[in-house]
Amino acid sequence: MRRSVLILTALLAFIAPAAAQEAGSHIRAAVADAGRPETDRQRDASRLPAEVLAFAGVHEGWRVGEYMPGGGYFTRILARSVGPAGHVLAYQPAEIVRMRPAFLTEIQAAAAEPGMGNVSVVSAPTRDFAAPEPLDLVFTVQNYHDLYGPFAADGTGAAFDRAVFAALKPGGIYLVIDHHAAAGTGLGGAGQQHRIERRAVIDAITGAGFVLDGESDLLANPDDPLTASVFAPAIRGRTSQFTLRFRKPG
């Protein structure tokens, strides 16, 4: 298994350019902002937020839809990066909120913090994802597999990808980060392991009309066996993750 992981990582490095572009000053300032909670700052070394947002190409003034924002780790950085002329729509799916209401109250509390006046929170079914104006970016981290997990009805993943396509402006970006599953497992790890195979994600999203615009191995970890649940103590917080950037043609 170790050999297969190394082969996978080498393959990703070959076919996927790393996020070599330097984060702009607006992104660096957002990450360095003293208003961010210390608990968020402690996660920066493993989540590499400046590099992730640079790879997504985030600009000041952008309209961003963030699907399943959790407690607001990336929401806080996105809000500061796009600035007062931009906007972040934090979309917390109703299916998840029914399972854990705290997910909604946590992101609402984050949106009420100083410096977050350009954030709005919406909770609605995943299939109904939409925005009041065309988006420059739809952003989801460690959540795409949930579209194929136990909370999601059959067809949710395809419906969400179509909704994202409709919500983005021509040329808009769809940025997906998730936990690697072993090659050949497809969607099989979405429920128990909370993982998904990179190839399955590419096939699903390009099937909705997107083009694969770039990918990076900046969050890859060759020591992840790709078989354990992402919540297993031995690997939690250190999973190997793929970073895929899709673009709506136009």
Coordinates of N, CA and C in Angstrom, one line a residue:
M1 N 0.8 -1.2 0.0 CA 0.0 0.0 0.0 C 0.9 1.3 0.0
R2 N 2.0 1.2 0.8 CA 2.9 2.4 0.8 C 3.4 2.7 -0.6
R3 N 3.7 1.7 -1.3 CA 4.2 1.9 -2.7 C 3.2 2.5 -3.6
S4 N 1.9 2.1 -3.4 CA 0.9 2.6 -4.3 C 0.6 4.1 -3.9
V5 N 0.7 4.5 -2.6 CA 0.5 5.8 -2.2 C 1.6 6.7 -2.8
L6 N 2.9 6.2 -2.8 CA 4.0 7.0 -3.4 C 3.8 7.2 -4.9
I7 N 3.3 6.1 -5.5 CA 3.1 6.2 -7.0 C 2.0 7.3 -7.3
L8 N 0.9 7.3 -6.5 CA -0.1 8.2 -6.7 C 0.4 9.6 -6.5
T9 N 1.2 9.8 -5.4 CA 1.7 11.2 -5.1 C 2.6 11.7 -6.3
A10 N 3.4 10.8 -6.7 CA 4.3 11.1 -7.8 C 3.6 11.5 -9.1
L11 N 2.5 10.7 -9.4 CA 1.7 11.0 -10.5 C 1.0 12.3 -10.4
L12 N 0.5 12.6 -9.3 CA -0.1 14.0 -9.1 C 0.9 15.1 -9.3
A13 N 2.1 14.9 -8.8 CA 3.1 15.9 -8.9 C 3.5 16.1 -10.4
F14 N 3.4 15.0 -11.2 CA 3.7 15.1 -12.6 C 2.6 15.8 -13.4
I15 N 1.4 15.4 -13.2 CA 0.3 15.9 -14.0 C -0.3 17.2 -13.5
A16 N 0.0 17.5 -12.2 CA -0.7 18.7 -11.6 C 0.3 19.7 -11.1
P17 N 0.3 20.9 -11.7 CA 1.2 21.9 -11.3 C 0.9 22.4 -9.9
A18 N 1.9 22.5 -9.0 CA 1.7 23.0 -7.7 C 1.2 24.4 -7.7
A19 N 0.6 24.9 -6.6 CA 0.2 26.3 -6.5 C 1.4 27.1 -6.3
A20 N 2.2 27.4 -7.3 CA 3.4 28.1 -7.2 C 3.2 29.6 -7.1
Q21 N 2.1 30.1 -7.6 CA 1.9 31.5 -7.6 C 1.8 32.0 -6.2
E22 N 2.4 33.2 -6.0 CA 2.5 33.8 -4.6 C 1.2 34.4 -4.3
A23 N 0.8 34.2 -3.1 CA -0.5 34.9 -2.6 C -0.3 36.4 -2.7
G24 N -1.4 37.1 -3.2 CA -1.3 38.5 -3.2 C -1.4 39.1 -1.9
S25 N -1.1 40.4 -1.8 CA -1.1 41.1 -0.5 C -2.4 41.1 0.2
H26 N -3.5 41.0 -0.6 CA -4.8 41.0 0.1 C -5.1 39.7 0.8
I27 N -4.5 38.6 0.2 CA -4.7 37.3 0.8 C -3.7 37.2 2.0
R28 N -2.5 37.6 1.9 CA -1.6 37.6 3.0 C -2.1 38.4 4.2
A29 N -2.7 39.5 3.9 CA -3.2 40.4 5.0 C -4.4 39.7 5.6
A30 N -5.2 39.0 4.8 CA -6.4 38.3 5.4 C -6.0 37.2 6.3
V31 N -4.9 36.4 6.0 CA -4.4 35.3 6.8 C -3.8 35.9 8.1
A32 N -3.1 37.0 8.0 CA -2.4 37.6 9.1 C -3.3 38.5 10.0
D33 N -4.6 38.7 9.6 CA -5.5 39.6 10.3 C -5.6 39.1 11.8
A34 N -5.4 40.1 12.7 CA -5.4 39.8 14.1 C -6.8 39.5 14.7
G35 N -7.8 39.7 13.9 CA -9.1 39.4 14.3 C -9.5 37.9 14.1
R36 N -8.7 37.2 13.5 CA -8.9 35.7 13.4 C -8.7 35.0 14.7
P37 N -9.6 34.1 15.0 CA -9.4 33.3 16.3 C -8.1 32.6 16.4
E38 N -7.5 32.5 17.5 CA -6.3 31.8 17.7 C -6.4 30.3 17.3
T39 N -7.6 29.7 17.6 CA -7.8 28.3 17.2 C -7.7 28.1 15.7
D40 N -8.1 29.2 14.9 CA -8.0 29.1 13.5 C -6.5 29.2 13.1
R41 N -5.8 30.1 13.7 CA -4.4 30.3 13.3 C -3.6 29.0 13.6
Q42 N -3.9 28.3 14.6 CA -3.2 27.1 14.9 C -3.4 26.0 13.8
R43 N -4.3 26.2 12.9 CA -4.6 25.2 11.9 C -3.9 25.6 10.5
D44 N -3.4 26.8 10.5 CA -2.9 27.3 9.2 C -1.7 26.5 8.6
A45 N -0.9 25.9 9.5 CA 0.3 25.2 9.0 C -0.1 23.9 8.2
S46 N -1.3 23.3 8.6 CA -1.7 22.1 7.9 C -2.7 22.4 6.8
R47 N -3.4 23.6 6.9 CA -4.4 23.9 5.9 C -3.9 24.8 4.8
L48 N -2.8 25.5 5.0 CA -2.2 26.4 4.0 C -3.2 27.3 3.3
P49 N -3.9 28.1 4.0 CA -4.9 28.9 3.4 C -4.4 29.9 2.4
A50 N -3.3 30.6 2.6 CA -2.8 31.5 1.6 C -2.5 30.9 0.3
E51 N -1.9 29.7 0.3 CA -1.6 28.9 -0.9 C -2.9 28.5 -1.6
V52 N -3.9 28.0 -0.8 CA -5.1 27.6 -1.4 C -5.8 28.7 -2.1
L53 N -5.9 29.9 -1.4 CA -6.7 31.0 -2.0 C -5.9 31.5 -3.2
A54 N -4.6 31.5 -3.2 CA -3.8 31.9 -4.3 C -4.1 31.0 -5.5
F55 N -4.1 29.7 -5.3 CA -4.4 28.7 -6.3 C -5.8 28.9 -6.9
A56 N -6.7 29.3 -6.1 CA -8.1 29.6 -6.5 C -8.2 30.9 -7.3
G57 N -7.1 31.7 -7.1 CA -7.1 33.0 -7.8 C -8.0 34.1 -7.2
V58 N -8.2 34.0 -5.9 CA -9.2 34.9 -5.3 C -8.7 36.4 -5.4
H59 N -9.6 37.2 -5.9 CA -9.4 38.7 -6.1 C -10.3 39.5 -5.2
E60 N -9.8 40.7 -4.9 CA -10.7 41.6 -4.2 C -11.9 41.9 -5.0
G61 N -13.0 42.1 -4.3 CA -14.3 42.4 -5.0 C -15.0 41.1 -5.6
W62 N -14.4 39.9 -5.4 CA -15.1 38.7 -5.9 C -16.3 38.4 -5.1
R63 N -17.3 37.7 -5.8 CA -18.4 37.1 -5.1 C -18.2 35.6 -5.0
V64 N -18.2 35.1 -3.8 CA -17.8 33.8 -3.5 C -19.0 33.0 -2.8
G65 N -19.2 31.8 -3.3 CA -20.1 30.9 -2.6 C -19.3 29.8 -1.9
E66 N -19.5 29.7 -0.6 CA -18.7 28.7 0.1 C -19.7 27.6 0.6
Y67 N -19.6 26.4 0.1 CA -20.5 25.3 0.4 C -20.0 24.6 1.7
M68 N -20.9 24.5 2.6 CA -20.6 23.8 3.9 C -19.4 24.4 4.6
P69 N -19.5 25.6 5.1 CA -18.4 26.4 5.7 C -18.0 25.9 7.1
G70 N -18.7 25.0 7.7 CA -18.3 24.6 9.0 C -18.4 25.7 10.0
G71 N -17.4 25.9 10.8 CA -17.3 27.0 11.8 C -16.8 28.3 11.3
G72 N -16.4 28.3 10.0 CA -16.0 29.6 9.4 C -14.5 29.8 9.2
Y73 N -13.7 28.7 9.3 CA -12.3 28.9 9.1 C -11.9 29.6 7.8
F74 N -12.4 29.0 6.7 CA -12.1 29.7 5.4 C -13.0 30.9 5.2
T75 N -14.2 30.9 5.8 CA -15.1 32.0 5.6 C -14.4 33.3 6.0
R76 N -13.8 33.3 7.2 CA -13.1 34.5 7.7 C -12.0 35.0 6.8
I77 N -11.3 34.1 6.2 CA -10.2 34.5 5.3 C -10.7 34.9 4.0
L78 N -11.7 34.2 3.5 CA -12.3 34.7 2.2 C -12.9 36.1 2.3
A79 N -13.6 36.3 3.4 CA -14.3 37.6 3.6 C -13.3 38.7 3.6
R80 N -12.1 38.5 4.3 CA -11.1 39.6 4.3 C -10.4 39.7 3.0
S81 N -10.2 38.6 2.3 CA -9.5 38.6 1.0 C -10.3 39.3 -0.1
V82 N -11.6 39.1 -0.1 CA -12.4 39.8 -1.2 C -12.7 41.2 -0.8
G83 N -12.7 41.6 0.5 CA -12.8 42.9 1.0 C -14.2 43.4 0.9
P84 N -14.4 44.7 1.4 CA -15.8 45.2 1.5 C -16.5 45.3 0.2
A85 N -15.8 45.3 -0.9 CA -16.5 45.4 -2.2 C -16.9 44.0 -2.7
G86 N -16.4 43.0 -2.0 CA -16.8 41.6 -2.4 C -17.9 41.0 -1.4
H87 N -18.2 39.8 -1.6 CA -19.2 39.2 -0.8 C -18.9 37.7 -0.7
V88 N -19.2 37.1 0.5 CA -19.2 35.7 0.7 C -20.5 35.1 1.1
L89 N -21.0 34.2 0.3 CA -22.3 33.5 0.7 C -21.9 32.2 1.3
A90 N -22.1 32.1 2.6 CA -21.8 30.9 3.4 C -23.1 30.0 3.4
Y91 N -23.0 28.9 2.6 CA -24.2 28.1 2.3 C -24.1 26.8 3.2
Q92 N -24.8 26.8 4.2 CA -24.8 25.6 5.1 C -26.0 24.7 4.8
P93 N -25.8 23.5 4.2 CA -26.9 22.7 3.7 C -27.9 22.3 4.8
A94 N -29.1 22.4 4.5 CA -30.2 22.1 5.4 C -30.1 20.6 5.9
E95 N -29.6 19.7 5.0 CA -29.5 18.3 5.4 C -28.6 18.1 6.6
I96 N -27.5 18.9 6.6 CA -26.5 18.8 7.6 C -27.0 19.5 8.9
V97 N -27.6 20.6 8.7 CA -28.2 21.4 9.9 C -29.2 20.5 10.6
R98 N -30.0 19.7 9.9 CA -30.9 18.9 10.6 C -30.2 17.8 11.5
M99 N -29.1 17.4 11.0 CA -28.3 16.4 11.8 C -27.6 17.1 13.0
R100 N -27.1 18.3 12.7 CA -26.3 19.0 13.8 C -26.6 20.5 13.7
P101 N -27.7 20.9 14.4 CA -28.0 22.4 14.3 C -26.9 23.3 14.7
A102 N -25.9 22.9 15.4 CA -24.8 23.7 15.8 C -24.0 24.2 14.6
F103 N -24.1 23.5 13.5 CA -23.4 23.9 12.3 C -23.9 25.2 11.8
L104 N -25.2 25.5 12.0 CA -25.8 26.7 11.5 C -25.4 27.9 12.5
T105 N -25.6 27.6 13.8 CA -25.3 28.6 14.8 C -23.9 29.0 14.8
E106 N -23.0 28.1 14.5 CA -21.5 28.4 14.5 C -21.2 29.3 13.4
I107 N -21.7 29.1 12.2 CA -21.4 30.0 11.1 C -22.1 31.3 11.2
Q108 N -23.3 31.3 11.8 CA -23.9 32.6 12.0 C -23.2 33.4 13.0
A109 N -22.6 32.8 14.1 CA -21.8 33.5 15.0 C -20.5 34.1 14.4
A110 N -19.9 33.3 13.5 CA -18.7 33.8 12.8 C -19.1 35.0 11.9
A111 N -20.2 34.9 11.2 CA -20.6 36.0 10.3 C -20.9 37.3 11.1
A112 N -21.2 37.2 12.4 CA -21.5 38.3 13.2 C -20.2 39.0 13.8
E113 N -19.1 38.4 13.6 CA -17.8 38.9 14.1 C -17.4 40.2 13.4
P114 N -16.6 41.1 14.0 CA -16.1 42.2 13.4 C -15.3 41.9 12.1
G115 N -15.5 42.7 11.0 CA -14.8 42.4 9.8 C -15.5 41.4 8.9
M116 N -16.7 40.9 9.3 CA -17.4 39.9 8.5 C -18.7 40.5 8.0
G117 N -18.8 41.8 7.8 CA -20.0 42.4 7.3 C -20.4 42.1 5.9
N118 N -19.4 41.5 5.1 CA -19.7 41.1 3.8 C -20.0 39.6 3.6
V119 N -20.5 39.0 4.7 CA -20.8 37.6 4.7 C -22.3 37.5 5.0
S120 N -23.0 36.7 4.2 CA -24.4 36.3 4.5 C -24.4 34.8 4.6
V121 N -25.3 34.3 5.5 CA -25.5 32.9 5.8 C -26.8 32.4 5.2
V122 N -26.8 31.3 4.5 CA -28.0 30.7 4.0 C -28.0 29.2 4.4
S123 N -29.1 28.7 4.8 CA -29.3 27.3 5.0 C -30.5 26.8 4.2
A124 N -30.2 26.0 3.2 CA -31.2 25.5 2.3 C -30.8 24.1 1.8
P125 N -31.6 23.4 1.1 CA -31.2 22.1 0.6 C -30.0 22.2 -0.4
T126 N -29.2 21.2 -0.4 CA -28.0 21.2 -1.3 C -28.4 21.4 -2.7
R127 N -29.5 20.7 -3.1 CA -29.9 20.8 -4.5 C -30.4 22.2 -4.9
D128 N -30.7 23.1 -3.9 CA -31.2 24.4 -4.2 C -30.1 25.5 -4.2
F129 N -28.9 25.0 -4.2 CA -27.8 26.0 -4.1 C -28.0 27.1 -5.2
A130 N -27.9 28.3 -4.8 CA -28.0 29.4 -5.8 C -27.5 30.7 -5.1
A131 N -27.3 31.7 -5.9 CA -26.8 33.0 -5.3 C -27.6 34.1 -6.0
P132 N -27.8 35.3 -5.3 CA -28.6 36.4 -5.8 C -27.9 37.1 -7.0
E133 N -26.6 36.8 -7.2 CA -25.9 37.4 -8.4 C -24.9 36.4 -8.8
P134 N -24.4 36.5 -10.1 CA -23.4 35.5 -10.5 C -22.2 35.5 -9.7
L135 N -21.7 34.3 -9.4 CA -20.5 34.2 -8.5 C -19.2 34.1 -9.4
D136 N -18.1 34.5 -8.8 CA -16.8 34.4 -9.3 C -16.2 33.0 -8.9
L137 N -16.6 32.5 -7.8 CA -16.0 31.3 -7.2 C -17.0 30.6 -6.4
V138 N -17.0 29.3 -6.5 CA -17.6 28.4 -5.5 C -16.5 27.5 -4.9
F139 N -16.5 27.5 -3.6 CA -15.4 27.0 -2.8 C -15.9 25.9 -1.8
T140 N -15.4 24.7 -1.8 CA -15.7 23.8 -0.8 C -14.5 22.9 -0.5
V141 N -14.3 22.7 0.8 CA -13.1 22.1 1.3 C -13.5 20.9 2.2
Q142 N -13.1 19.7 1.9 CA -13.3 18.5 2.7 C -14.8 18.1 2.8
N143 N -15.6 18.5 1.8 CA -17.0 18.3 1.9 C -17.6 17.7 0.7
Y144 N -16.9 17.6 -0.4 CA -17.5 17.1 -1.6 C -18.0 15.7 -1.5
H145 N -17.2 14.9 -0.7 CA -17.6 13.5 -0.5 C -19.0 13.4 0.1
D146 N -19.4 14.4 0.9 CA -20.7 14.3 1.6 C -21.9 14.3 0.6
L147 N -21.6 14.8 -0.6 CA -22.7 14.8 -1.6 C -23.0 13.3 -2.0
Y148 N -22.2 12.4 -1.6 CA -22.4 11.0 -1.9 C -22.4 10.2 -0.6
G149 N -22.6 10.8 0.5 CA -22.6 10.2 1.8 C -24.0 9.9 2.2
P150 N -24.2 9.4 3.5 CA -25.5 8.9 3.9 C -26.5 10.0 4.1
F151 N -26.1 11.3 4.2 CA -27.2 12.3 4.4 C -27.8 12.7 3.0
A152 N -27.1 12.4 1.9 CA -27.5 12.9 0.6 C -28.3 11.8 -0.1
A153 N -29.5 12.3 -0.6 CA -30.3 11.4 -1.5 C -29.6 11.1 -2.8
D154 N -30.0 10.0 -3.4 CA -29.4 9.7 -4.7 C -29.5 10.9 -5.7
G155 N -28.5 11.2 -6.4 CA -28.5 12.3 -7.4 C -28.1 13.6 -6.8
T156 N -27.9 13.7 -5.5 CA -27.5 15.0 -4.9 C -26.2 15.6 -5.5
G157 N -25.2 14.8 -5.7 CA -24.0 15.3 -6.2 C -24.1 15.9 -7.6
A158 N -24.8 15.2 -8.5 CA -25.0 15.7 -9.9 C -25.8 17.0 -9.8
A159 N -26.9 17.0 -9.0 CA -27.7 18.2 -8.9 C -27.0 19.4 -8.4
F160 N -26.1 19.1 -7.4 CA -25.3 20.2 -6.9 C -24.3 20.8 -7.9
D161 N -23.7 19.9 -8.6 CA -22.7 20.4 -9.6 C -23.4 21.2 -10.7
R162 N -24.6 20.8 -11.1 CA -25.4 21.6 -12.1 C -25.8 22.9 -11.5
A163 N -26.1 23.0 -10.2 CA -26.5 24.2 -9.5 C -25.3 25.2 -9.4
V164 N -24.1 24.6 -9.2 CA -22.9 25.4 -9.1 C -22.6 26.0 -10.5
F165 N -22.8 25.2 -11.5 CA -22.6 25.7 -12.9 C -23.5 26.8 -13.2
A166 N -24.8 26.7 -12.8 CA -25.7 27.8 -13.1 C -25.4 29.1 -12.3
A167 N -24.9 28.9 -11.0 CA -24.6 30.0 -10.2 C -23.4 30.8 -10.6
L168 N -22.4 30.2 -11.2 CA -21.2 30.9 -11.6 C -21.3 31.7 -12.8
K169 N -20.6 32.8 -12.9 CA -20.6 33.6 -14.1 C -19.7 32.8 -15.2
P170 N -19.8 33.1 -16.4 CA -18.9 32.5 -17.4 C -17.4 32.7 -17.0
G171 N -16.6 31.7 -17.0 CA -15.2 31.8 -16.6 C -15.0 31.7 -15.1
G172 N -16.1 31.5 -14.4 CA -16.0 31.3 -12.9 C -15.4 30.1 -12.5
I173 N -14.9 30.0 -11.3 CA -14.0 28.9 -10.7 C -14.8 28.1 -9.7
Y174 N -14.6 26.8 -9.8 CA -15.2 25.9 -8.8 C -14.0 25.2 -8.2
L175 N -13.7 25.4 -7.0 CA -12.5 24.9 -6.3 C -13.0 23.8 -5.3
V176 N -12.4 22.6 -5.5 CA -12.8 21.5 -4.6 C -11.5 20.9 -4.0
I177 N -11.5 20.8 -2.7 CA -10.5 20.1 -1.9 C -11.2 19.0 -1.1
D178 N -10.6 17.8 -1.2 CA -11.2 16.7 -0.4 C -10.1 15.6 -0.1
H179 N -10.5 14.7 0.7 CA -9.5 13.6 1.2 C -9.4 12.6 0.1
H180 N -8.2 12.2 -0.3 CA -7.9 11.2 -1.2 C -8.5 9.8 -0.7
A181 N -9.1 9.1 -1.6 CA -9.4 7.7 -1.4 C -8.5 6.9 -2.3
A182 N -8.3 5.6 -2.0 CA -7.4 4.8 -2.8 C -7.9 4.6 -4.2
A183 N -7.0 4.5 -5.1 CA -7.4 4.4 -6.6 C -8.3 3.2 -6.7
G184 N -9.3 3.4 -7.5 CA -10.3 2.3 -7.8 C -11.5 2.2 -6.9
T185 N -11.5 3.1 -5.9 CA -12.6 3.0 -4.9 C -13.8 3.9 -5.3
G186 N -13.6 4.8 -6.2 CA -14.6 5.7 -6.7 C -15.3 6.4 -5.6
L187 N -16.6 6.2 -5.5 CA -17.4 6.9 -4.4 C -17.6 6.0 -3.2
G188 N -16.9 4.8 -3.2 CA -17.2 3.9 -2.1 C -16.8 4.3 -0.7
G189 N -15.9 5.2 -0.6 CA -15.4 5.6 0.7 C -16.1 6.8 1.3
A190 N -17.1 7.3 0.6 CA -17.8 8.6 1.0 C -18.5 8.5 2.3
G191 N -19.1 7.4 2.6 CA -19.9 7.2 3.8 C -19.1 6.9 5.0
Q192 N -18.3 5.8 5.0 CA -17.6 5.4 6.2 C -16.3 6.1 6.4
Q193 N -15.5 6.3 5.3 CA -14.2 6.8 5.5 C -14.2 8.3 5.2
H194 N -15.2 8.9 4.7 CA -15.3 10.3 4.4 C -14.2 10.7 3.4
R195 N -13.9 9.8 2.5 CA -13.0 10.0 1.4 C -13.7 9.9 0.0
I196 N -13.0 10.3 -1.0 CA -13.5 10.1 -2.4 C -12.4 10.1 -3.3
E197 N -12.5 9.3 -4.3 CA -11.4 9.2 -5.3 C -11.3 10.4 -6.2
R198 N -10.2 10.9 -6.4 CA -9.9 12.1 -7.2 C -10.5 11.9 -8.6
R199 N -10.3 10.8 -9.2 CA -10.8 10.6 -10.6 C -12.3 10.7 -10.6
A200 N -13.0 10.1 -9.6 CA -14.5 10.2 -9.6 C -15.0 11.6 -9.5
V201 N -14.3 12.5 -8.8 CA -14.6 13.9 -8.6 C -14.5 14.6 -10.0
I202 N -13.4 14.3 -10.6 CA -13.1 14.9 -12.0 C -14.2 14.5 -12.9
D203 N -14.5 13.2 -13.0 CA -15.5 12.7 -13.9 C -16.9 13.4 -13.6
A204 N -17.2 13.5 -12.3 CA -18.6 14.0 -12.0 C -18.7 15.5 -12.4
I205 N -17.6 16.3 -12.1 CA -17.7 17.7 -12.3 C -17.6 18.1 -13.8
T206 N -16.7 17.4 -14.5 CA -16.6 17.7 -15.9 C -17.8 17.2 -16.6
G207 N -18.5 16.2 -16.1 CA -19.8 15.7 -16.6 C -20.9 16.8 -16.5
A208 N -20.7 17.7 -15.6 CA -21.7 18.8 -15.5 C -21.4 20.0 -16.4
G209 N -20.3 19.9 -17.2 CA -20.0 21.0 -18.1 C -18.7 21.8 -17.8
F210 N -18.1 21.5 -16.7 CA -16.9 22.2 -16.3 C -15.7 21.7 -17.0
V211 N -14.6 22.5 -17.1 CA -13.3 22.0 -17.6 C -12.4 22.0 -16.4
L212 N -11.5 21.0 -16.3 CA -10.5 21.0 -15.3 C -9.4 22.0 -15.7
D213 N -9.3 23.0 -14.8 CA -8.4 24.1 -15.2 C -7.0 24.0 -14.5
G214 N -6.9 23.2 -13.5 CA -5.6 23.1 -12.8 C -5.8 22.2 -11.5
E215 N -4.7 21.6 -11.1 CA -4.8 20.9 -9.8 C -3.4 21.0 -9.1
S216 N -3.4 20.8 -7.8 CA -2.2 20.9 -7.0 C -2.1 19.8 -6.0
D217 N -0.9 19.4 -5.7 CA -0.6 18.4 -4.7 C -0.1 19.1 -3.4
L218 N -0.4 20.4 -3.2 CA 0.1 21.1 -2.0 C -0.4 20.5 -0.7
L219 N -1.5 19.8 -0.7 CA -2.0 19.2 0.6 C -1.9 17.7 0.5
A220 N -1.1 17.2 -0.4 CA -0.9 15.7 -0.4 C 0.0 15.3 0.7
N221 N -0.2 14.0 1.2 CA 0.6 13.4 2.2 C 0.9 12.0 1.9
P222 N 2.1 11.7 1.5 CA 2.4 10.3 1.1 C 2.4 9.3 2.2
D223 N 2.3 9.8 3.4 CA 2.2 8.8 4.6 C 0.8 8.4 4.9
D224 N -0.2 9.0 4.2 CA -1.6 8.6 4.4 C -1.8 7.3 3.7
P225 N -2.3 6.2 4.3 CA -2.5 5.0 3.6 C -3.8 5.0 2.8
L226 N -4.6 6.1 2.9 CA -5.8 6.3 2.1 C -6.9 5.3 2.4
T227 N -6.8 4.5 3.5 CA -7.8 3.5 3.8 C -8.6 3.8 5.1
A228 N -8.0 4.5 6.0 CA -8.6 4.8 7.3 C -9.6 5.9 7.2
S229 N -10.6 5.9 8.1 CA -11.5 7.1 8.2 C -10.6 8.3 8.5
V230 N -11.1 9.4 8.0 CA -10.3 10.7 8.2 C -10.4 11.1 9.6
F231 N -11.3 10.5 10.4 CA -11.4 10.9 11.8 C -10.6 9.9 12.7
A232 N -9.9 8.9 12.1 CA -9.1 8.0 12.9 C -7.9 8.8 13.5
P233 N -7.7 8.6 14.8 CA -6.7 9.5 15.5 C -5.3 9.4 14.8
A234 N -4.9 8.3 14.2 CA -3.6 8.2 13.6 C -3.4 9.1 12.4
I235 N -4.5 9.6 11.8 CA -4.4 10.3 10.5 C -5.2 11.6 10.6
R236 N -6.0 11.8 11.6 CA -6.9 13.0 11.6 C -6.0 14.3 11.6
G237 N -6.4 15.2 10.7 CA -5.6 16.4 10.5 C -4.4 16.3 9.6
R238 N -4.1 15.1 9.1 CA -2.9 14.9 8.3 C -3.3 14.1 7.1
T239 N -4.5 14.0 6.7 CA -4.9 13.3 5.5 C -4.3 13.8 4.2
S240 N -4.1 13.0 3.2 CA -3.7 13.4 1.9 C -4.9 14.0 1.2
Q241 N -4.8 15.2 0.7 CA -5.9 15.8 0.0 C -5.6 16.3 -1.4
F242 N -6.5 16.2 -2.3 CA -6.3 16.8 -3.6 C -7.0 18.1 -3.7
T243 N -6.5 19.0 -4.6 CA -7.0 20.3 -4.8 C -7.2 20.5 -6.3
L244 N -8.5 20.6 -6.6 CA -8.9 20.7 -8.1 C -9.6 22.0 -8.4
R245 N -9.1 22.6 -9.5 CA -9.7 23.9 -9.9 C -10.4 23.7 -11.2
F246 N -11.7 23.9 -11.2 CA -12.5 23.8 -12.4 C -13.0 25.1 -12.9
R247 N -13.2 25.3 -14.2 CA -13.7 26.5 -14.7 C -14.9 26.3 -15.6
K248 N -15.9 27.3 -15.4 CA -17.1 27.3 -16.3 C -16.7 27.9 -17.6
P249 N -16.9 27.2 -18.7 CA -16.4 27.8 -20.0 C -17.2 29.1 -20.3
G250 N -16.5 30.0 -21.0 CA -17.1 31.2 -21.4 C -16.2 32.4 -21.1

